[in-house]
PDB file of C-alpha atoms and ligand atoms in Angstrom:
ATOM      1  CA  UNK A  11       0.023  -0.010  -0.038  1.00  0.00           C
ATOM      2  CA  UNK A  12       1.490   3.264  -1.143  1.00  0.00           C
ATOM      3  CA  UNK A  13       0.340   6.798   0.048  1.00  0.00           C
ATOM      4  CA  UNK A  14       3.433   8.570  -1.120  1.00  0.00           C
ATOM      5  CA  UNK A  15       3.105  12.315  -1.502  1.00  0.00           C
ATOM      6  CA  UNK A  16      -0.223  12.549   0.156  1.00  0.00           C
ATOM      7  CA  UNK A  17      -0.964  15.042   2.992  1.00  0.00           C
ATOM      8  CA  UNK A  18      -3.195  14.082   5.978  1.00  0.00           C
ATOM      9  CA  UNK A  19      -4.725  15.696   9.041  1.00  0.00           C
ATOM     10  CA  UNK A  20      -5.403  13.295  11.885  1.00  0.00           C
ATOM     11  CA  UNK A  21      -7.413  14.778  14.708  1.00  0.00           C
ATOM     12  CA  UNK A  22      -6.687  13.574  18.274  1.00  0.00           C
ATOM     13  CA  UNK A  23      -3.393  12.026  17.098  1.00  0.00           C
ATOM     14  CA  UNK A  24      -1.406  12.399  20.321  1.00  0.00           C
ATOM     15  CA  UNK A  25      -2.660   9.122  21.838  1.00  0.00           C
ATOM     16  CA  UNK A  26      -4.435   5.888  21.245  1.00  0.00           C
ATOM     17  CA  UNK A  27      -6.077   5.210  17.875  1.00  0.00           C
ATOM     18  CA  UNK A  28      -5.220   8.543  16.367  1.00  0.00           C
ATOM     19  CA  UNK A  29      -1.564   8.080  17.283  1.00  0.00           C
ATOM     20  CA  UNK A  30      -1.482   4.701  15.500  1.00  0.00           C
ATOM     21  CA  UNK A  31      -3.204   6.030  12.417  1.00  0.00           C
ATOM     22  CA  UNK A  32      -0.875   9.032  12.190  1.00  0.00           C
ATOM     23  CA  UNK A  33       2.216   6.845  12.458  1.00  0.00           C
ATOM     24  CA  UNK A  34       0.862   4.300   9.988  1.00  0.00           C
ATOM     25  CA  UNK A  35      -0.033   6.852   7.367  1.00  0.00           C
ATOM     26  CA  UNK A  36       3.319   8.437   7.722  1.00  0.00           C
ATOM     27  CA  UNK A  37       5.071   5.089   7.313  1.00  0.00           C
ATOM     28  CA  UNK A  38       3.188   4.699   4.020  1.00  0.00           C
ATOM     29  CA  UNK A  39       4.577   8.046   2.743  1.00  0.00           C
ATOM     30  CA  UNK A  40       1.974  10.561   3.949  1.00  0.00           C
ATOM     31  CA  UNK A  41       2.907  13.849   5.526  1.00  0.00           C
ATOM     32  CA  UNK A  42       0.838  14.014   8.632  1.00  0.00           C
ATOM     33  CA  UNK A  43      -0.499  16.896  10.721  1.00  0.00           C
ATOM     34  CA  UNK A  44      -0.649  15.582  14.318  1.00  0.00           C
ATOM     35  CA  UNK A  45      -3.484  17.296  16.079  1.00  0.00           C
ATOM     36  CA  UNK A  46      -3.997  17.304  19.779  1.00  0.00           C
ATOM     37  CA  UNK A  47      -5.754  19.552  22.312  1.00  0.00           C
ATOM     38  CA  UNK A  48      -3.678  19.506  25.541  1.00  0.00           C
ATOM     39  CA  UNK A  49      -1.088  16.781  25.758  1.00  0.00           C
ATOM     40  CA  UNK A  50       1.863  18.327  24.079  1.00  0.00           C
ATOM     41  CA  UNK A  51       4.395  15.800  25.311  1.00  0.00           C
ATOM     42  CA  UNK A  52       2.405  12.927  23.792  1.00  0.00           C
ATOM     43  CA  UNK A  53       1.928  14.831  20.493  1.00  0.00           C
ATOM     44  CA  UNK A  54       5.629  15.648  20.370  1.00  0.00           C
ATOM     45  CA  UNK A  55       6.431  11.996  20.864  1.00  0.00           C
ATOM     46  CA  UNK A  56       4.255  11.090  17.806  1.00  0.00           C
ATOM     47  CA  UNK A  57       5.944  13.846  15.674  1.00  0.00           C
ATOM     48  CA  UNK A  58       9.403  12.670  16.745  1.00  0.00           C
ATOM     49  CA  UNK A  59       8.503   8.997  16.096  1.00  0.00           C
ATOM     50  CA  UNK A  60       7.393   9.887  12.565  1.00  0.00           C
ATOM     51  CA  UNK A  61      10.350  12.094  11.842  1.00  0.00           C
ATOM     52  CA  UNK A  62      12.933   9.609  13.193  1.00  0.00           C
ATOM     53  CA  UNK A  63      11.499   6.992  10.799  1.00  0.00           C
ATOM     54  CA  UNK A  64      12.140   9.423   7.898  1.00  0.00           C
ATOM     55  CA  UNK A  65       8.582  10.758   7.679  1.00  0.00           C
ATOM     56  CA  UNK A  66       7.065  14.201   7.643  1.00  0.00           C
ATOM     57  CA  UNK A  67       4.990  15.557  10.461  1.00  0.00           C
ATOM     58  CA  UNK A  68       3.604  18.804  11.813  1.00  0.00           C
ATOM     59  CA  UNK A  69       2.510  19.540  15.286  1.00  0.00           C
ATOM     60  CA  UNK A  70      -1.085  20.880  15.204  1.00  0.00           C
ATOM     61  CA  UNK A  71      -2.546  22.213  18.455  1.00  0.00           C
ATOM     62  CA  UNK A  72      -6.248  22.943  18.429  1.00  0.00           C
ATOM     63  CA  UNK A  73      -9.621  22.056  19.911  1.00  0.00           C
ATOM     64  CA  UNK A  74     -11.673  20.581  17.172  1.00  0.00           C
ATOM     65  CA  UNK A  75     -14.898  21.879  18.759  1.00  0.00           C
ATOM     66  CA  UNK A  76     -13.765  25.469  17.967  1.00  0.00           C
ATOM     67  CA  UNK A  77     -14.118  26.353  14.205  1.00  0.00           C
ATOM     68  CA  UNK A  78     -11.540  29.250  14.597  1.00  0.00           C
ATOM     69  CA  UNK A  79      -8.853  26.806  15.930  1.00  0.00           C
ATOM     70  CA  UNK A  80      -9.735  24.287  13.214  1.00  0.00           C
ATOM     71  CA  UNK A  81      -9.272  26.909  10.495  1.00  0.00           C
ATOM     72  CA  UNK A  82      -5.913  27.845  11.921  1.00  0.00           C
ATOM     73  CA  UNK A  83      -4.829  24.200  11.849  1.00  0.00           C
ATOM     74  CA  UNK A  84      -5.845  23.865   8.195  1.00  0.00           C
ATOM     75  CA  UNK A  85      -3.987  27.138   7.428  1.00  0.00           C
ATOM     76  CA  UNK A  86      -0.797  25.788   8.984  1.00  0.00           C
ATOM     77  CA  UNK A  87      -1.038  22.620   6.896  1.00  0.00           C
ATOM     78  CA  UNK A  88      -1.558  24.613   3.743  1.00  0.00           C
ATOM     79  CA  UNK A  89       1.219  26.842   4.621  1.00  0.00           C
ATOM     80  CA  UNK A  90       3.621  23.978   5.142  1.00  0.00           C
ATOM     81  CA  UNK A  91       2.553  21.460   2.476  1.00  0.00           C
ATOM     82  CA  UNK A  92       0.265  23.419   0.144  1.00  0.00           C
ATOM     83  CA  UNK A  93      -2.474  20.792   0.078  1.00  0.00           C
ATOM     84  CA  UNK A  94      -4.594  18.383   2.089  1.00  0.00           C
ATOM     85  CA  UNK A  95      -5.813  14.933   0.751  1.00  0.00           C
ATOM     86  CA  UNK A  96      -6.847  12.946   3.726  1.00  0.00           C
ATOM     87  CA  UNK A  97      -8.791  13.913   6.855  1.00  0.00           C
ATOM     88  CA  UNK A  98      -9.162  11.464   9.734  1.00  0.00           C
ATOM     89  CA  UNK A  99     -11.731  12.788  12.236  1.00  0.00           C
ATOM     90  CA  UNK A 100     -10.676  10.801  15.189  1.00  0.00           C
ATOM     91  CA  UNK A 101     -10.784  13.196  18.181  1.00  0.00           C
ATOM     92  CA  UNK A 102     -13.534  12.146  20.608  1.00  0.00           C
ATOM     93  CA  UNK A 103     -14.212  11.923  24.359  1.00  0.00           C
ATOM     94  CA  UNK A 104     -16.481  10.163  26.753  1.00  0.00           C
ATOM     95  CA  UNK A 105     -18.335  11.562  29.790  1.00  0.00           C
ATOM     96  CA  UNK A 106     -20.262   8.456  30.777  1.00  0.00           C
ATOM     97  CA  UNK A 107     -23.272   8.382  33.122  1.00  0.00           C
ATOM     98  CA  UNK A 108     -26.801   7.142  33.240  1.00  0.00           C
ATOM     99  CA  UNK A 109     -29.319   9.420  31.492  1.00  0.00           C
ATOM    100  CA  UNK A 110     -31.078  10.286  34.744  1.00  0.00           C
ATOM    101  CA  UNK A 111     -27.904  11.606  36.247  1.00  0.00           C
ATOM    102  CA  UNK A 112     -26.248  13.098  33.174  1.00  0.00           C
ATOM    103  CA  UNK A 113     -25.320  16.667  33.472  1.00  0.00           C
ATOM    104  CA  UNK A 114     -26.086  18.986  30.577  1.00  0.00           C
ATOM    105  CA  UNK A 115     -22.343  20.017  30.410  1.00  0.00           C
ATOM    106  CA  UNK A 116     -21.445  16.384  29.921  1.00  0.00           C
ATOM    107  CA  UNK A 117     -23.827  16.027  27.041  1.00  0.00           C
ATOM    108  CA  UNK A 118     -22.660  19.256  25.470  1.00  0.00           C
ATOM    109  CA  UNK A 119     -18.891  18.596  25.696  1.00  0.00           C
ATOM    110  CA  UNK A 120     -19.237  15.161  24.235  1.00  0.00           C
ATOM    111  CA  UNK A 121     -21.398  16.336  21.384  1.00  0.00           C
ATOM    112  CA  UNK A 122     -19.188  19.406  20.827  1.00  0.00           C
ATOM    113  CA  UNK A 123     -16.016  17.432  20.418  1.00  0.00           C
ATOM    114  CA  UNK A 124     -17.219  14.111  18.999  1.00  0.00           C
ATOM    115  CA  UNK A 125     -19.794  15.428  16.581  1.00  0.00           C
ATOM    116  CA  UNK A 126     -19.487  19.188  15.949  1.00  0.00           C
ATOM    117  CA  UNK A 127     -15.665  18.677  15.768  1.00  0.00           C
ATOM    118  CA  UNK A 128     -16.325  16.361  12.781  1.00  0.00           C
ATOM    119  CA  UNK A 129     -18.495  18.892  11.130  1.00  0.00           C
ATOM    120  CA  UNK A 130     -15.962  21.726  11.739  1.00  0.00           C
ATOM    121  CA  UNK A 131     -13.003  19.806  10.317  1.00  0.00           C
ATOM    122  CA  UNK A 132     -14.952  18.272   7.388  1.00  0.00           C
ATOM    123  CA  UNK A 133     -16.278  21.615   6.357  1.00  0.00           C
ATOM    124  CA  UNK A 134     -12.872  23.263   6.583  1.00  0.00           C
ATOM    125  CA  UNK A 135     -11.148  20.685   4.270  1.00  0.00           C
ATOM    126  CA  UNK A 136     -13.968  20.077   1.833  1.00  0.00           C
ATOM    127  CA  UNK A 137     -13.328  23.081  -0.325  1.00  0.00           C
ATOM    128  CA  UNK A 138      -9.610  22.145  -0.722  1.00  0.00           C
ATOM    129  CA  UNK A 139     -10.539  18.508  -1.721  1.00  0.00           C
ATOM    130  CA  UNK A 140     -13.270  19.693  -4.065  1.00  0.00           C
ATOM    131  CA  UNK A 141     -10.811  21.793  -6.055  1.00  0.00           C
ATOM    132  CA  UNK A 142      -8.363  18.787  -6.230  1.00  0.00           C
ATOM    133  CA  UNK A 143     -11.190  16.421  -7.166  1.00  0.00           C
ATOM    134  CA  UNK A 144      -9.630  13.954  -4.804  1.00  0.00           C
ATOM    135  CA  UNK A 145     -10.090  13.335  -1.151  1.00  0.00           C
ATOM    136  CA  UNK A 146     -10.527  10.741   1.617  1.00  0.00           C
ATOM    137  CA  UNK A 147     -12.457  11.513   4.743  1.00  0.00           C
ATOM    138  CA  UNK A 148     -12.438   8.874   7.437  1.00  0.00           C
ATOM    139  CA  UNK A 149     -14.636   9.397  10.460  1.00  0.00           C
ATOM    140  CA  UNK A 150     -14.176   7.472  13.666  1.00  0.00           C
ATOM    141  CA  UNK A 151     -17.566   6.595  15.130  1.00  0.00           C
ATOM    142  CA  UNK A 152     -18.178   3.663  17.516  1.00  0.00           C
ATOM    143  CA  UNK A 153     -20.251   0.548  17.786  1.00  0.00           C
ATOM    144  CA  UNK A 154     -21.969   2.535  20.582  1.00  0.00           C
ATOM    145  CA  UNK A 155     -23.315   4.744  17.829  1.00  0.00           C
ATOM    146  CA  UNK A 156     -24.584   1.717  15.894  1.00  0.00           C
ATOM    147  CA  UNK A 157     -26.029  -0.423  18.744  1.00  0.00           C
ATOM    148  CA  UNK A 158     -26.334   1.946  21.751  1.00  0.00           C
ATOM    149  CA  UNK A 159     -24.693   1.512  25.161  1.00  0.00           C
ATOM    150  CA  UNK A 160     -25.876   1.892  28.750  1.00  0.00           C
ATOM    151  CA  UNK A 161     -24.354   5.003  30.268  1.00  0.00           C
ATOM    152  CA  UNK A 162     -23.374   6.504  26.975  1.00  0.00           C
ATOM    153  CA  UNK A 163     -26.462   8.308  25.674  1.00  0.00           C
ATOM    154  CA  UNK A 164     -24.390  11.451  24.962  1.00  0.00           C
ATOM    155  CA  UNK A 165     -21.474   9.473  23.279  1.00  0.00           C
ATOM    156  CA  UNK A 166     -23.807   7.097  21.357  1.00  0.00           C
ATOM    157  CA  UNK A 167     -25.876  10.084  20.076  1.00  0.00           C
ATOM    158  CA  UNK A 168     -22.766  11.862  18.952  1.00  0.00           C
ATOM    159  CA  UNK A 169     -21.302   8.758  17.261  1.00  0.00           C
ATOM    160  CA  UNK A 170     -24.617   7.935  15.599  1.00  0.00           C
ATOM    161  CA  UNK A 171     -24.659  11.557  14.425  1.00  0.00           C
ATOM    162  CA  UNK A 172     -21.173  10.999  12.835  1.00  0.00           C
ATOM    163  CA  UNK A 173     -22.770   8.172  10.835  1.00  0.00           C
ATOM    164  CA  UNK A 174     -25.684  10.194   9.482  1.00  0.00           C
ATOM    165  CA  UNK A 175     -23.383  13.160   8.812  1.00  0.00           C
ATOM    166  CA  UNK A 176     -20.843  11.018   6.919  1.00  0.00           C
ATOM    167  CA  UNK A 177     -23.498   9.423   4.676  1.00  0.00           C
ATOM    168  CA  UNK A 178     -24.833  12.847   3.797  1.00  0.00           C
ATOM    169  CA  UNK A 179     -21.394  14.234   3.040  1.00  0.00           C
ATOM    170  CA  UNK A 180     -20.509  11.072   1.075  1.00  0.00           C
ATOM    171  CA  UNK A 181     -23.500  11.830  -1.178  1.00  0.00           C
ATOM    172  CA  UNK A 182     -22.658  15.524  -1.477  1.00  0.00           C
ATOM    173  CA  UNK A 183     -19.062  15.079  -2.376  1.00  0.00           C
ATOM    174  CA  UNK A 184     -19.114  11.890  -4.451  1.00  0.00           C
ATOM    175  CA  UNK A 185     -19.175  13.680  -7.780  1.00  0.00           C
ATOM    176  CA  UNK A 186     -15.785  15.256  -6.800  1.00  0.00           C
ATOM    177  CA  UNK A 187     -14.078  11.971  -6.156  1.00  0.00           C
ATOM    178  CA  UNK A 188     -14.121  12.510  -2.371  1.00  0.00           C
ATOM    179  CA  UNK A 189     -14.833   9.352  -0.470  1.00  0.00           C
ATOM    180  CA  UNK A 190     -16.248   9.489   3.010  1.00  0.00           C
ATOM    181  CA  UNK A 191     -16.395   6.472   5.212  1.00  0.00           C
ATOM    182  CA  UNK A 192     -16.953   5.613   8.818  1.00  0.00           C
ATOM    183  CA  UNK A 193     -14.902   3.230  11.086  1.00  0.00           C
ATOM    184  CA  UNK A 194     -16.957   1.980  14.040  1.00  0.00           C
ATOM    185  CA  UNK A 195     -14.548   0.401  16.570  1.00  0.00           C
ATOM    186  CA  UNK A 196     -15.600  -1.856  19.385  1.00  0.00           C
ATOM    187  CA  UNK A 197     -13.331  -2.191  22.423  1.00  0.00           C
ATOM    188  CA  UNK A 198      -9.841  -0.879  21.548  1.00  0.00           C
ATOM    189  CA  UNK A 199      -7.136  -0.890  24.229  1.00  0.00           C
ATOM    190  CA  UNK A 200      -6.380   2.817  24.789  1.00  0.00           C
ATOM    191  CA  UNK A 201      -6.434   5.366  27.608  1.00  0.00           C
ATOM    192  CA  UNK A 202     -10.218   5.765  26.917  1.00  0.00           C
ATOM    193  CA  UNK A 203     -10.925   2.139  27.698  1.00  0.00           C
ATOM    194  CA  UNK A 204      -8.320   1.995  30.468  1.00  0.00           C
ATOM    195  CA  UNK A 205     -10.564   4.222  32.425  1.00  0.00           C
ATOM    196  CA  UNK A 206     -13.256   1.592  32.657  1.00  0.00           C
ATOM    197  CA  UNK A 207     -13.660  -0.531  35.787  1.00  0.00           C
ATOM    198  CA  UNK A 208     -11.988  -3.999  35.584  1.00  0.00           C
ATOM    199  CA  UNK A 209     -15.314  -5.774  35.884  1.00  0.00           C
ATOM    200  CA  UNK A 210     -16.750  -3.832  32.907  1.00  0.00           C
ATOM    201  CA  UNK A 211     -13.599  -4.701  30.859  1.00  0.00           C
ATOM    202  CA  UNK A 212     -13.944  -8.274  31.646  1.00  0.00           C
ATOM    203  CA  UNK A 213     -17.614  -8.454  30.784  1.00  0.00           C
ATOM    204  CA  UNK A 214     -16.985  -6.708  27.494  1.00  0.00           C
ATOM    205  CA  UNK A 215     -14.259  -9.180  26.725  1.00  0.00           C
ATOM    206  CA  UNK A 216     -16.682 -12.062  27.178  1.00  0.00           C
ATOM    207  CA  UNK A 217     -18.808 -10.612  24.379  1.00  0.00           C
ATOM    208  CA  UNK A 218     -16.043 -10.398  21.849  1.00  0.00           C
ATOM    209  CA  UNK A 219     -16.049 -13.568  19.602  1.00  0.00           C
ATOM    210  CA  UNK A 220     -12.442 -13.136  18.589  1.00  0.00           C
ATOM    211  CA  UNK A 221     -11.567 -13.311  22.322  1.00  0.00           C
ATOM    212  CA  UNK A 222      -9.339 -10.163  22.615  1.00  0.00           C
ATOM    213  CA  UNK A 223      -9.528  -6.395  22.844  1.00  0.00           C
ATOM    214  CA  UNK A 224      -8.742  -4.545  19.717  1.00  0.00           C
ATOM    215  CA  UNK A 225      -5.350  -2.945  19.279  1.00  0.00           C
ATOM    216  CA  UNK A 226      -4.976   0.644  17.860  1.00  0.00           C
ATOM    217  CA  UNK A 227      -2.914  -0.978  15.106  1.00  0.00           C
ATOM    218  CA  UNK A 228      -6.022  -2.912  13.934  1.00  0.00           C
ATOM    219  CA  UNK A 229      -7.864   0.271  13.414  1.00  0.00           C
ATOM    220  CA  UNK A 230      -4.836   1.917  11.768  1.00  0.00           C
ATOM    221  CA  UNK A 231      -4.827  -0.923   9.097  1.00  0.00           C
ATOM    222  CA  UNK A 232      -8.377  -0.234   8.182  1.00  0.00           C
ATOM    223  CA  UNK A 233      -7.759   3.566   8.095  1.00  0.00           C
ATOM    224  CA  UNK A 234      -4.781   3.075   5.838  1.00  0.00           C
ATOM    225  CA  UNK A 235      -6.896   0.963   3.502  1.00  0.00           C
ATOM    226  CA  UNK A 236      -9.640   3.582   3.392  1.00  0.00           C
ATOM    227  CA  UNK A 237      -7.048   6.360   2.670  1.00  0.00           C
ATOM    228  CA  UNK A 238      -5.502   4.336  -0.158  1.00  0.00           C
ATOM    229  CA  UNK A 239      -6.421   3.753  -3.812  1.00  0.00           C
ATOM    230  CA  UNK A 240      -7.542   0.164  -2.842  1.00  0.00           C
ATOM    231  CA  UNK A 241     -10.794   1.688  -1.492  1.00  0.00           C
ATOM    232  CA  UNK A 242     -11.587   3.751  -4.577  1.00  0.00           C
ATOM    233  CA  UNK A 243     -15.119   2.349  -4.974  1.00  0.00           C
ATOM    234  CA  UNK A 244     -16.197   2.521  -1.398  1.00  0.00           C
ATOM    235  CA  UNK A 245     -18.045   5.510   0.007  1.00  0.00           C
ATOM    236  CA  UNK A 246     -20.779   6.221   2.572  1.00  0.00           C
ATOM    237  CA  UNK A 247     -20.069   2.977   4.390  1.00  0.00           C
ATOM    238  CA  UNK A 248     -19.760   2.119   8.142  1.00  0.00           C
ATOM    239  CA  UNK A 249     -17.296  -0.571   8.830  1.00  0.00           C
ATOM    240  CA  UNK A 250     -17.319  -2.182  12.308  1.00  0.00           C
ATOM    241  CA  UNK A 251     -13.979  -3.238  13.629  1.00  0.00           C
ATOM    242  CA  UNK A 252     -14.874  -4.975  16.876  1.00  0.00           C
ATOM    243  CA  UNK A 253     -13.734  -8.658  16.890  1.00  0.00           C
ATOM    244  CA  UNK A 254     -17.304  -9.641  15.973  1.00  0.00           C
ATOM    245  CA  UNK A 255     -18.989  -7.855  18.966  1.00  0.00           C
ATOM    246  CA  UNK A 256     -21.843  -6.439  16.817  1.00  0.00           C
ATOM    247  CA  UNK A 257     -22.998  -8.571  13.822  1.00  0.00           C
TER     248      UNK A 257
HETATM  249  N1  NAP B 428     -10.922   3.099  22.504  1.00  0.00           N
HETATM  250  C1  NAP B 428     -12.022   2.535  22.089  1.00  0.00           C
HETATM  251  O1  NAP B 428     -12.398   1.435  22.520  1.00  0.00           O
HETATM  252  C2  NAP B 428     -12.923   3.220  21.180  1.00  0.00           C
HETATM  253  C3  NAP B 428     -14.053   2.579  20.664  1.00  0.00           C
HETATM  254  C4  NAP B 428     -14.867   3.173  19.772  1.00  0.00           C
HETATM  255  C5  NAP B 428     -14.573   4.368  19.299  1.00  0.00           C
HETATM  256  N2  NAP B 428     -13.450   5.044  19.814  1.00  0.00           N
HETATM  257  C6  NAP B 428     -13.208   6.380  19.202  1.00  0.00           C
HETATM  258  O2  NAP B 428     -11.947   6.483  18.663  1.00  0.00           O
HETATM  259  C7  NAP B 428     -11.427   7.764  18.841  1.00  0.00           C
HETATM  260  C8  NAP B 428     -10.058   7.694  19.519  1.00  0.00           C
HETATM  261  O3  NAP B 428     -10.242   7.014  20.780  1.00  0.00           O
HETATM  262  P1  NAP B 428      -9.036   6.708  21.705  1.00  0.00           P
HETATM  263  O4  NAP B 428      -9.493   5.519  22.580  1.00  0.00           O
HETATM  264  O5  NAP B 428      -7.792   6.650  20.990  1.00  0.00           O
HETATM  265  O6  NAP B 428      -9.063   7.968  22.678  1.00  0.00           O
HETATM  266  P2  NAP B 428      -7.948   8.474  23.722  1.00  0.00           P
HETATM  267  O7  NAP B 428      -6.846   7.523  23.838  1.00  0.00           O
HETATM  268  O8  NAP B 428      -8.678   9.030  24.853  1.00  0.00           O
HETATM  269  O9  NAP B 428      -7.299   9.778  22.832  1.00  0.00           O
HETATM  270  C9  NAP B 428      -8.162  10.828  22.520  1.00  0.00           C
HETATM  271  C10 NAP B 428      -7.436  11.769  21.593  1.00  0.00           C
HETATM  272  O10 NAP B 428      -8.332  12.832  21.292  1.00  0.00           O
HETATM  273  C11 NAP B 428      -7.689  14.073  21.549  1.00  0.00           C
HETATM  274  N3  NAP B 428      -8.667  15.126  21.909  1.00  0.00           N
HETATM  275  C12 NAP B 428      -9.532  15.090  22.982  1.00  0.00           C
HETATM  276  N4  NAP B 428     -10.314  16.229  22.955  1.00  0.00           N
HETATM  277  C13 NAP B 428      -9.891  16.911  21.808  1.00  0.00           C
HETATM  278  C14 NAP B 428     -10.273  18.070  21.218  1.00  0.00           C
HETATM  279  N5  NAP B 428     -11.236  18.885  21.739  1.00  0.00           N
HETATM  280  N6  NAP B 428      -9.663  18.559  20.088  1.00  0.00           N
HETATM  281  C15 NAP B 428      -8.673  17.827  19.506  1.00  0.00           C
HETATM  282  N7  NAP B 428      -8.270  16.629  20.033  1.00  0.00           N
HETATM  283  C16 NAP B 428      -8.864  16.195  21.201  1.00  0.00           C
HETATM  284  C17 NAP B 428      -6.731  13.786  22.666  1.00  0.00           C
HETATM  285  O11 NAP B 428      -5.651  14.815  22.703  1.00  0.00           O
HETATM  286  P3  NAP B 428      -4.858  15.167  24.077  1.00  0.00           P
HETATM  287  O12 NAP B 428      -3.817  14.047  24.181  1.00  0.00           O
HETATM  288  O13 NAP B 428      -4.225  16.439  23.796  1.00  0.00           O
HETATM  289  O14 NAP B 428      -5.818  15.102  25.161  1.00  0.00           O
HETATM  290  C18 NAP B 428      -6.188  12.387  22.249  1.00  0.00           C
HETATM  291  O15 NAP B 428      -5.150  12.563  21.213  1.00  0.00           O
HETATM  292  C19 NAP B 428     -12.419   8.608  19.587  1.00  0.00           C
HETATM  293  O16 NAP B 428     -13.278   9.280  18.673  1.00  0.00           O
HETATM  294  C20 NAP B 428     -13.268   7.469  20.246  1.00  0.00           C
HETATM  295  O17 NAP B 428     -14.586   7.885  20.521  1.00  0.00           O
HETATM  296  C21 NAP B 428     -12.697   4.485  20.644  1.00  0.00           C
END
């Protein structure tokens, strides 16, 4: 698989799934803007890893929920590399709790980052890709957005929103050769899932037919495929990557 000469922005690339996607795309020849919102040490580590392997990277601080910050990220990418071919909307957070106890601010923050952030970034790159008549937009949803999950009404709503949004954008941009697809991970071993109590982790594991948690590298492989020419006839799709959890 060869992505030589492409330019990508990966949001939330300092840790977990975003980190793995950024490093994988860079290894395949893509120049990668590594977005993060607060953890500069982790983001720097990703940039250094890419550069020490001979790749090209750019540190891109910015909160995806804020359109002004998103626009300044895109400007810095355009200034450095003059184009943008691949957008991976990966940044997302959880603020779990049962509906009856959920605070409005926990609803708002999750929806602002995990759904509005996808809108902000996609809108900002779409004009560039439309002019090029080439683009790949890969949105990270969740099986919670497909099947629902107790304690995650905010997160599941945001992630289901990402699916409807992506299908609509896929239809709007198909004539310009811009492909828009969704990855819906199950349980992937990252800081996000580390925060879950051990008994919840164990019970989730018992529902995974493949008998193991996912690794960020599993998701990176799918993202690389969707960013490549090998996926050129796929758009508007939701691909679950969950060890068979949701069939
Ligand atoms: N892990 C799973 O099992 C799983 C399952 C399904 C879906 N997902 C989805 O996959 C994506 C990545 O999850 P993960 O497990 O890798 O998460 P993670 O380890 O918690 O990492 C989250 C990343 O998002 C960044 N981020 C948070 N808020 C941001 C904001 N406002 N603007 C820009 N970046 C922001 C963080 O940056 P800082 O380092 O600066 O905080 C970090 O790089 C998320 O969308 C998540 O919902 C994960």
